Coordinates of C-alpha atoms and ligand atoms in Angstrom, one line a residue:
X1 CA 0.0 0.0 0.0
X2 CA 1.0 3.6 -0.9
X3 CA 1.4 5.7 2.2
X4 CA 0.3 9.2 1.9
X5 CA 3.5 11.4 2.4
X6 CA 2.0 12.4 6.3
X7 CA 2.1 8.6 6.7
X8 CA 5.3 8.4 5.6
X9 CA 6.7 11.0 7.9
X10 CA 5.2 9.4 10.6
X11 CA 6.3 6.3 10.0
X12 CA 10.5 7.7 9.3
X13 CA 10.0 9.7 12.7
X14 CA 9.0 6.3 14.4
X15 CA 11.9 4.5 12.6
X16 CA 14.6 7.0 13.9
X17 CA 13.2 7.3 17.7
X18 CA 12.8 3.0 17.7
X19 CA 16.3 3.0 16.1
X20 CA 17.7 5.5 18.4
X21 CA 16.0 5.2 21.8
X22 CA 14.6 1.3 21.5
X23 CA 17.2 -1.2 19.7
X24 CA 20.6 -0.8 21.6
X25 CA 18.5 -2.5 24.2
X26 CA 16.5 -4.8 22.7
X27 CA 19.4 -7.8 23.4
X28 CA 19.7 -7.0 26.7
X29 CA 15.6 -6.7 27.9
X30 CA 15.7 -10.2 26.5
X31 CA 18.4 -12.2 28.0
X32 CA 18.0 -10.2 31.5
X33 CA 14.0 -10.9 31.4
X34 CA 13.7 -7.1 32.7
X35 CA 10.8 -4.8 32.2
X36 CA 12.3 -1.2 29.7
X37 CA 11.1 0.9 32.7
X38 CA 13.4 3.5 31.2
X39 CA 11.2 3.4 28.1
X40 CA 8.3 4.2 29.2
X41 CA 8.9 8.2 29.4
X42 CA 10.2 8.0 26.0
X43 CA 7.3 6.3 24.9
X44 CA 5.0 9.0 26.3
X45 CA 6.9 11.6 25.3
X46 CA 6.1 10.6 21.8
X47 CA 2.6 10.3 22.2
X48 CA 2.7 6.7 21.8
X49 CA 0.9 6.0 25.2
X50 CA -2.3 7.7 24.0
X51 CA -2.7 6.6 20.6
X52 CA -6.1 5.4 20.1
X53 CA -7.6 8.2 22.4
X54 CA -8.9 12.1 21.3
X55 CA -6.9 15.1 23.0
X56 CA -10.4 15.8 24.7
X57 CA -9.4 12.9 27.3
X58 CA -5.3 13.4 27.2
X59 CA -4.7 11.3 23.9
X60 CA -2.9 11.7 21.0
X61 CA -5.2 9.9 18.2
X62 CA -5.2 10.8 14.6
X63 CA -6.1 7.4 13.0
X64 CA -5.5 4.2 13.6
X65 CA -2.9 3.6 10.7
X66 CA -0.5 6.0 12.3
X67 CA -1.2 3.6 15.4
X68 CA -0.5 0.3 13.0
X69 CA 2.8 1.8 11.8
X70 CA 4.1 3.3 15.4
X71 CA 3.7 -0.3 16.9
X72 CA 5.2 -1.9 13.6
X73 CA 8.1 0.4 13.9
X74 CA 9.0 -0.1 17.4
X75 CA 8.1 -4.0 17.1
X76 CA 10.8 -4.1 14.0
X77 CA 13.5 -3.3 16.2
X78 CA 12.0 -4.7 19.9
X79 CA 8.9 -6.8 20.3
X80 CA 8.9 -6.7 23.6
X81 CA 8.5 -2.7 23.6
X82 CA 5.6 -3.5 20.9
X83 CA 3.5 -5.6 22.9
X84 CA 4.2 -3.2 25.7
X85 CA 2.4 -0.8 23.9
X86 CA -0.2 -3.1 22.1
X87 CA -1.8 -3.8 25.3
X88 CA -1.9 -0.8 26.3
X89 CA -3.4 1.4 24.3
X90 CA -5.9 -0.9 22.4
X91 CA -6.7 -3.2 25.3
X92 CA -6.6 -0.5 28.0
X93 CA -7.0 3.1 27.0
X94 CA -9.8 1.9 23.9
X95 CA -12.5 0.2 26.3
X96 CA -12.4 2.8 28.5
X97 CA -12.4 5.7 25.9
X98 CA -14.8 3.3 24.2
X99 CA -17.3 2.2 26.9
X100 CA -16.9 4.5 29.7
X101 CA -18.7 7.4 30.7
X102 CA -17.5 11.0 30.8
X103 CA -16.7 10.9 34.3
X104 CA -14.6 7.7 33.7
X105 CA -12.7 8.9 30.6
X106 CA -11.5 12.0 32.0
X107 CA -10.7 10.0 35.3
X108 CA -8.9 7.5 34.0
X109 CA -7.7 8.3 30.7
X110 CA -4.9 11.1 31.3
X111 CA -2.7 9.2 33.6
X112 CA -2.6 6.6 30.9
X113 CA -2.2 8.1 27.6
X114 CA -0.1 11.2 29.0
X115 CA 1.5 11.1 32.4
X116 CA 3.7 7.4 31.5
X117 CA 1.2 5.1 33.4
X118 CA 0.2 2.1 32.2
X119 CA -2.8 0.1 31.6
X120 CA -3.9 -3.7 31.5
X121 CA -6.7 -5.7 30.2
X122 CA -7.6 -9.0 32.1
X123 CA -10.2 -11.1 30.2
X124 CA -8.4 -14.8 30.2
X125 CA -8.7 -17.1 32.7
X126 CA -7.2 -20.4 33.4
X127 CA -10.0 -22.5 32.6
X128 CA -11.4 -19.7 29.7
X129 CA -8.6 -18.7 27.1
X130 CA -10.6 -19.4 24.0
X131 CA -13.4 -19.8 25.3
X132 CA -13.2 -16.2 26.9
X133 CA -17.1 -16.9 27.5
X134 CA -16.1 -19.6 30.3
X135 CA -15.5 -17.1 32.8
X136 CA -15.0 -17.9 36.2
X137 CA -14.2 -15.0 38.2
X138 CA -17.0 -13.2 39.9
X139 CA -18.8 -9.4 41.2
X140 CA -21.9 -9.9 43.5
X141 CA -23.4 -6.4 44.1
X142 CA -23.4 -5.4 47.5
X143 CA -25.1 -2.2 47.9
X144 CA -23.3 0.2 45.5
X145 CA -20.5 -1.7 45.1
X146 CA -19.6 -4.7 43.5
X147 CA -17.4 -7.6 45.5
X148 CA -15.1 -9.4 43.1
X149 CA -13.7 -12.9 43.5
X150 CA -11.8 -14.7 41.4
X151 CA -8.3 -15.5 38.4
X152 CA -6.8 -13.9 35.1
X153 CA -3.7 -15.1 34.0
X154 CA -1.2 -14.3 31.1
X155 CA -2.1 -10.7 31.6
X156 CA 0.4 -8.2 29.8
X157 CA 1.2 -5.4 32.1
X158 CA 0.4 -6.5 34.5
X159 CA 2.8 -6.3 37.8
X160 CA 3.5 -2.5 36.2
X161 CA 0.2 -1.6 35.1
X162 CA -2.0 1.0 37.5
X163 CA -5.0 0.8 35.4
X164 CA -7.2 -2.5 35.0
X165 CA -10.0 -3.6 32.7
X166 CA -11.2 -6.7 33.6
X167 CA -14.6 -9.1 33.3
X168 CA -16.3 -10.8 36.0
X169 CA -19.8 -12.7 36.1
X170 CA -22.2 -11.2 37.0
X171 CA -25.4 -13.1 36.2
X172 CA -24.5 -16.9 35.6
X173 CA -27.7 -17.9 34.3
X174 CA -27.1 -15.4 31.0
X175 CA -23.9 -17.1 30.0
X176 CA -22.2 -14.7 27.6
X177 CA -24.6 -11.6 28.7
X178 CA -24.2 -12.3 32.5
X179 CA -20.7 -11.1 31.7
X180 CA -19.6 -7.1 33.1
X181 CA -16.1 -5.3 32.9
X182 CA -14.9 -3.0 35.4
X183 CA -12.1 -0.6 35.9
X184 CA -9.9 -1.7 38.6
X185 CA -6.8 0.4 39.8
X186 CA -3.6 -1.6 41.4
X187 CA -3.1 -1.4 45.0
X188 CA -6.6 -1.6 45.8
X189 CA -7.3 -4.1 48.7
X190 CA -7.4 -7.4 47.9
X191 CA -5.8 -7.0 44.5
X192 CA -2.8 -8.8 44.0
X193 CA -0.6 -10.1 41.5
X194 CA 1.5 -12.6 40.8
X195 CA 5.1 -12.8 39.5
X196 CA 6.4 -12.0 36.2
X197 CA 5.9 -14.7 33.8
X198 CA 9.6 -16.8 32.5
X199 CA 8.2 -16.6 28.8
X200 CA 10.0 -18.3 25.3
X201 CA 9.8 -15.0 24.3
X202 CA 8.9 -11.1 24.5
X203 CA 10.7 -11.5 27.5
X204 CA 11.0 -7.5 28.4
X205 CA 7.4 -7.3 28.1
X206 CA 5.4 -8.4 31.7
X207 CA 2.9 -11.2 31.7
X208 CA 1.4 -12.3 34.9
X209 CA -1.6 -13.8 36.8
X210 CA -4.2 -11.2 38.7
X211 CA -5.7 -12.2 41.5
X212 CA -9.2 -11.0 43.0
X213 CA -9.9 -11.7 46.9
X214 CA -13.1 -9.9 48.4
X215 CA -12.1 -6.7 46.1
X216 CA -14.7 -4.0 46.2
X217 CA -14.9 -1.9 43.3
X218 CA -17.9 0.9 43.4
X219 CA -20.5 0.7 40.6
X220 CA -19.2 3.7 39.6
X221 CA -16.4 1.7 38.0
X222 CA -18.5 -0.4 36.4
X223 CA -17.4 -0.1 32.3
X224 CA -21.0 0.0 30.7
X225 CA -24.0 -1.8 31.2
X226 CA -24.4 -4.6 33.2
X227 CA -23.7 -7.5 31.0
X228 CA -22.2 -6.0 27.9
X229 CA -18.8 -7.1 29.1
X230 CA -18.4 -10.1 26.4
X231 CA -19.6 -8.0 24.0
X232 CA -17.3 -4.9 24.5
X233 CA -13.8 -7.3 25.2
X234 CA -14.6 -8.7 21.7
X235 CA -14.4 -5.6 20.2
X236 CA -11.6 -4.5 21.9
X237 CA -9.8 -7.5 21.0
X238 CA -11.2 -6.6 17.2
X239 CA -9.0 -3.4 17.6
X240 CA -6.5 -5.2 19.9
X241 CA -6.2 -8.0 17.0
X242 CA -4.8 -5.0 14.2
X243 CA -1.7 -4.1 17.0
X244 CA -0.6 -7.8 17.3
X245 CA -0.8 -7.6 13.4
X246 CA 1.8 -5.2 13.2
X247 CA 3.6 -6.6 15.9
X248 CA 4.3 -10.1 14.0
X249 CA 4.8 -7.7 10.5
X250 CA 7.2 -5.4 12.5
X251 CA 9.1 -8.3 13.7
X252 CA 9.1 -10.2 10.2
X253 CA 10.2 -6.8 8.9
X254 CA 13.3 -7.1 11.5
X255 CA 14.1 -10.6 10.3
X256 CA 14.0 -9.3 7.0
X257 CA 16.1 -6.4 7.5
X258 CA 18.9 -8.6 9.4
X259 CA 18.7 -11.4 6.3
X260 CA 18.9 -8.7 4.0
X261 CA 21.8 -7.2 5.5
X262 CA 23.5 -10.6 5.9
X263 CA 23.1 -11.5 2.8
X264 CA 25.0 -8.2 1.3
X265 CA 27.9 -8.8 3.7
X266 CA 28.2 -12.6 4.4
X267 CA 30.6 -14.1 2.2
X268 CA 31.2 -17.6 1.4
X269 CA 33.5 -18.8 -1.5
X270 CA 34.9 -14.8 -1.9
X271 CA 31.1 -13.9 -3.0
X272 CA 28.2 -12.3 -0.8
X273 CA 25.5 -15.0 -0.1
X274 CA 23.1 -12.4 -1.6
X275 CA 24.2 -13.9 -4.9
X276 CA 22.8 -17.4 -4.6
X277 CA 19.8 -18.2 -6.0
X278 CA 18.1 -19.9 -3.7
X279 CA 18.9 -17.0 -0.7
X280 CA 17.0 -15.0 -3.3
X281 CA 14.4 -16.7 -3.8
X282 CA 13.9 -17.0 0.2
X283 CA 14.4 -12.9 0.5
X284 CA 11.6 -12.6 -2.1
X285 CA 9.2 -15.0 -0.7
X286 CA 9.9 -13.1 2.7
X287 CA 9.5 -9.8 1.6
X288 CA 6.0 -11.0 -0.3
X289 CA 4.4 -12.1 2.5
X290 CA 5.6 -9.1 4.6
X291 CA 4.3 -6.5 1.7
X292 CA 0.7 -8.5 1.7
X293 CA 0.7 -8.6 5.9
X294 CA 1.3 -4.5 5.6
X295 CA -1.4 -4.6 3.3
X296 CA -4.2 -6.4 5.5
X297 CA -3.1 -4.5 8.6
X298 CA -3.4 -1.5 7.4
X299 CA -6.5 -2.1 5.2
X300 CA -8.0 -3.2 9.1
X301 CA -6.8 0.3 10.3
X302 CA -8.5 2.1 7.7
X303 CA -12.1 0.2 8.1
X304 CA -11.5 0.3 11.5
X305 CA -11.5 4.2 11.1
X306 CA -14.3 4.0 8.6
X307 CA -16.9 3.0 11.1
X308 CA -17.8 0.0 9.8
X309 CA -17.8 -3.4 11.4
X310 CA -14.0 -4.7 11.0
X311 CA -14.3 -8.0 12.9
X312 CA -13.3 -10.2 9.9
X313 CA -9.8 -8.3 8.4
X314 CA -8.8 -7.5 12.0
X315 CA -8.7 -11.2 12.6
X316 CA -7.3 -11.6 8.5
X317 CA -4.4 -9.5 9.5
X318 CA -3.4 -10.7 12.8
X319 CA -3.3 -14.6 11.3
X320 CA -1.7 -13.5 8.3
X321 CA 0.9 -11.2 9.6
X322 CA 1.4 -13.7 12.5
X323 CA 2.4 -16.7 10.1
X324 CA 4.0 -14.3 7.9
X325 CA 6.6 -13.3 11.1
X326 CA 7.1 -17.4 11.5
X327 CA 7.9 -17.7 8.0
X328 CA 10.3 -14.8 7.6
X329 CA 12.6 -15.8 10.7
X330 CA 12.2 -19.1 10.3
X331 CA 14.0 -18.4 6.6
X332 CA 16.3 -15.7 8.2
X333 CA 17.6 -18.2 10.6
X334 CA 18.3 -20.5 7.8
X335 CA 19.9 -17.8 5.8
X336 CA 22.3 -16.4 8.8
X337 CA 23.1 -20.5 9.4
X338 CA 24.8 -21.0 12.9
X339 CA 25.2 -17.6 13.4
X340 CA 21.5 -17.1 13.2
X341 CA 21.0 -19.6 16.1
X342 CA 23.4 -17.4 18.0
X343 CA 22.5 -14.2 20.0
X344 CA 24.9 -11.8 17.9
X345 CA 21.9 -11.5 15.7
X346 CA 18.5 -10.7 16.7
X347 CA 17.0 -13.4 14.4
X348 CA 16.5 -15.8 17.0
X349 CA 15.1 -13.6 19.5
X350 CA 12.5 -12.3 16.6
X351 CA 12.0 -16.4 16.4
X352 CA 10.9 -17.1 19.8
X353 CA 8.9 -13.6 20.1
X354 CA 6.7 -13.8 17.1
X355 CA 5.5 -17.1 18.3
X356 CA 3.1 -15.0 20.9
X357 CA 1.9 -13.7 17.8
X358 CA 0.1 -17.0 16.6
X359 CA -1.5 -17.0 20.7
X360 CA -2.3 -13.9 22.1
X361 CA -5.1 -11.7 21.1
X362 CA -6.7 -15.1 20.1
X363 CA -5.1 -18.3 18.9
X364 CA -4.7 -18.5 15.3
X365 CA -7.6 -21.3 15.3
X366 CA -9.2 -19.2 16.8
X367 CA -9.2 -16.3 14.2
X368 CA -9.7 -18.4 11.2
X369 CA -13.6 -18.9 13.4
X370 CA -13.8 -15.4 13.6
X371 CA -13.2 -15.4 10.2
X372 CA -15.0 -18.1 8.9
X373 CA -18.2 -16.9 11.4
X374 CA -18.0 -13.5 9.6
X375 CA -18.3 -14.7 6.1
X376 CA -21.0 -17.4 6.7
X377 CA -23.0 -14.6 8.6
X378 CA -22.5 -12.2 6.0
X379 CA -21.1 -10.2 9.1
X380 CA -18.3 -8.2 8.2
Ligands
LIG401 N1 -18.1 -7.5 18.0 C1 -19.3 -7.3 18.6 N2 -20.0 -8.3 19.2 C2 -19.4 -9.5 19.3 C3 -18.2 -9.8 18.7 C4 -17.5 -8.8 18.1 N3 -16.3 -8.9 17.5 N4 -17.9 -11.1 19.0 C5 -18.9 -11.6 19.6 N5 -19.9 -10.7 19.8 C6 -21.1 -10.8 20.5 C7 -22.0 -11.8 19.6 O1 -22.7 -11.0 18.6 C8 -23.0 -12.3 20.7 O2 -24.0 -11.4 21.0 P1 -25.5 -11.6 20.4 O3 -25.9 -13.0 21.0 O4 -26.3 -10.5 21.0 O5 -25.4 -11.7 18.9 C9 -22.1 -12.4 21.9 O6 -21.0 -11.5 21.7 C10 -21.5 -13.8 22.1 O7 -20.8 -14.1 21.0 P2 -20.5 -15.6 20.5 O8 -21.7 -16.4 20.6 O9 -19.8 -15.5 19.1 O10 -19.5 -16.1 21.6 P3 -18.6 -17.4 21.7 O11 -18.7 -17.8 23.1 O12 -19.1 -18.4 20.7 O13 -17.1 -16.9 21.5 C11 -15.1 -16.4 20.3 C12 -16.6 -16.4 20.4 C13 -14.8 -15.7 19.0 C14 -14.5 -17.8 20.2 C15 -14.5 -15.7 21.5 O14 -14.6 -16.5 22.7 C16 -13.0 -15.4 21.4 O15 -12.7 -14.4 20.7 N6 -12.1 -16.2 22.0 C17 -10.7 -15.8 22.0 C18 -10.4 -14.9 23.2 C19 -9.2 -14.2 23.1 O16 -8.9 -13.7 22.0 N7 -8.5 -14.0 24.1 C20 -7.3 -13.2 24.2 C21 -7.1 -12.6 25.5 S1 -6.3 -11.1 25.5 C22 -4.7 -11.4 25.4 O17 -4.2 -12.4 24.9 C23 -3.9 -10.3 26.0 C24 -2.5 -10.2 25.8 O18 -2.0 -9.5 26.6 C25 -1.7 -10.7 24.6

């Protein structure tokens, strides 16, 4: 896809901060397992902490393809910085700018999008991953508040998030519609959570289990009606799903990038690799998929912008760009050889990381349902 020459800006100025500010410390976030605390004012100083919220509430939101190409950018070069800020802003900061009400928005949303705090979005649940319906956890109303019971694990975010958006049943007998989401902030009583995750990969990034004992949360908090909470996670995750599509096509655009660059320098027999065939052939099969990934996340951006129901090419781009990021450093890895299987190059890093791609957000079974739901419905 042609970018328009704003896009294009945007996307160099992205380039040059990830380049500049992200990558010399991309290695070392990996191996050490440590959280990029240091990032996080240089993320919000760019804006990129408020991207899918208005100014009117503290964000910085122009469209949602300057969105795709600002996590694709900082993904190319770290994906543990890009799921940092996927989860975030479309899983935190969009619900509540999405669902909440005025007094929640301008509550909530500024510390998040503008003063470097962080948000989190608990939907799954040990016994209800894809089957996010099967939700265990639970809010009894007491009064005017709510007293919440219950588990989410595998939550991105989560030991440094201060902002929570999470579902609890409410009605059992409704399945699906007996299902509400509140706002939860960390630190209040009874709210705990567990220890960072030891992951394959993204291993900068923060996954850990939430835990709910007798938490009271005023109705107040409550993020829309009474048993919309299914209904507004899924279309989070609808937005949620374009981010981890640039995710996998930023990081098959980094294995690209370090084949590329092997391949010109690398030489075997007095020649560069480059000059083999079959490399050539892999570099152009990689760079196809990667080109037709770009294309479907950013055609999701645009419909998401357009106001019609994107459901179906959200879920299109996150599986395509997902097996398009295991295809490209699968083939970098065999293109660098032993040294791609080495930590001098980020190849096998990208390798491990893009596998959250295929799992998060939805498996990849479980976006080819989406998918195949939409089109038999005549859906989206
Ligand atoms: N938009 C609007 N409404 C939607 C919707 C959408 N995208 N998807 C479902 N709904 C509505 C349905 O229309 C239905 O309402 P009506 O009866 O009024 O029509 C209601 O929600 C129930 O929908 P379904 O009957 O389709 O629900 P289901 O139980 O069959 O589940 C599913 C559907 C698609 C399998 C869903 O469970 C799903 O997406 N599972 C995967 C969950 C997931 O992606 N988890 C990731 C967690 S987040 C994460 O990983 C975070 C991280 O940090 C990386």
């Amino acid at each position: 896809m042609i970018l328009s020459e704003h896009h294009e800006k945007y996307r160099q100025k992205i380039r040059e901060f990830a380049l500049a500010e992200i990558a010399p410390h991309a290695q070392r976030l990996d191996e050490q397992q440590v959280f990029p605390h240091e990032h996080i004012p240089k993320l919000n100083e760019m804006g990129l902490l408020g991207m899918v919220v208005p100014e009117k509430y503290g964000g910085y939101f122009t469209d949602t393809l300057e969105y795709a190409i600002a996590v694709e950018e900082v993904s190319r070069v770290c994906g543990s910085t890009g799921i940092i800020l996927a989860a975030h802003n479309s899983l935190c900061t969009y619900p509540i700018y999405q669902f909440g009400t005025e007094e929640q928005k301008k509550k909530y949303l500024p510390p998040v999008c503008r003063e470097g705090e962080l948000g989190s979005f608990g939907l799954t649940e040990p016994s209800a991953g894809s089957d996010a319906a099967g939700t265990k956890s639970t809010a009894v109303k007491e009064g005017d508040k709510w007293i919440l019971n219950g588990t989410k694990c595998f939550i991105t975010n989560a030991t440094v998030g201060t902002t929570f958006v999470m579902t609890a049943v409410t009605d059992k007998s409704k399945g699906a519609k007996g299902i509400t989401a509140f706002i939860l902030k960390s630190g209040t009583p009874g709210f705990t959570v567990g220890k960072k995750e030891n992951k394959m990969g993204l291993r900068g990034s923060d996954t850990a289990f939430l835990h709910f004992d007798g938490v009271e949360i005023p109705d107040e908090d409550r993020l829309g009606p009474e048993g919309d909470g299914f209904k507004e996670f899924m279309m989070t995750l609808d937005g949620g799903r374009i981010s981890i599509g640039s995710l996998g096509l930023g990081l098959a655009q980094g294995a690209l990038d370090c084949a590329l660059e092997y391949a010109k320098t690398h030489e075997e027999n007095g020649r560069p690799i480059g000059d083999r065939q079959n490399i050539q052939f892999k570099l152009a099969d990689m760079s196809m998929q990667i080109e037709a990934a770009r294309n479907f996340v950013y055609e999701a951006a645009l419909a998401k912008d357009s106001g019609k129901k994107f459901t179906r090419l959200s879920a299109t781009a996150k599986l395509y760009a997902s097996e398009a990021g295991r295809y490209a450093s699968y083939w970098a890895g065999q293109i660098l050889g032993d040294n791609g299987y080495t930590e001098r190059y980020p190849v096998e890093r990208i390798y491990r990381d893009v596998k959250l791609c295929e799992i998060g957000e939805g498996t990849s079974e479980i976006q080819r349902l989406v998918i195949s739901r939409e089109l038999l419905r005549g859906t989206s």
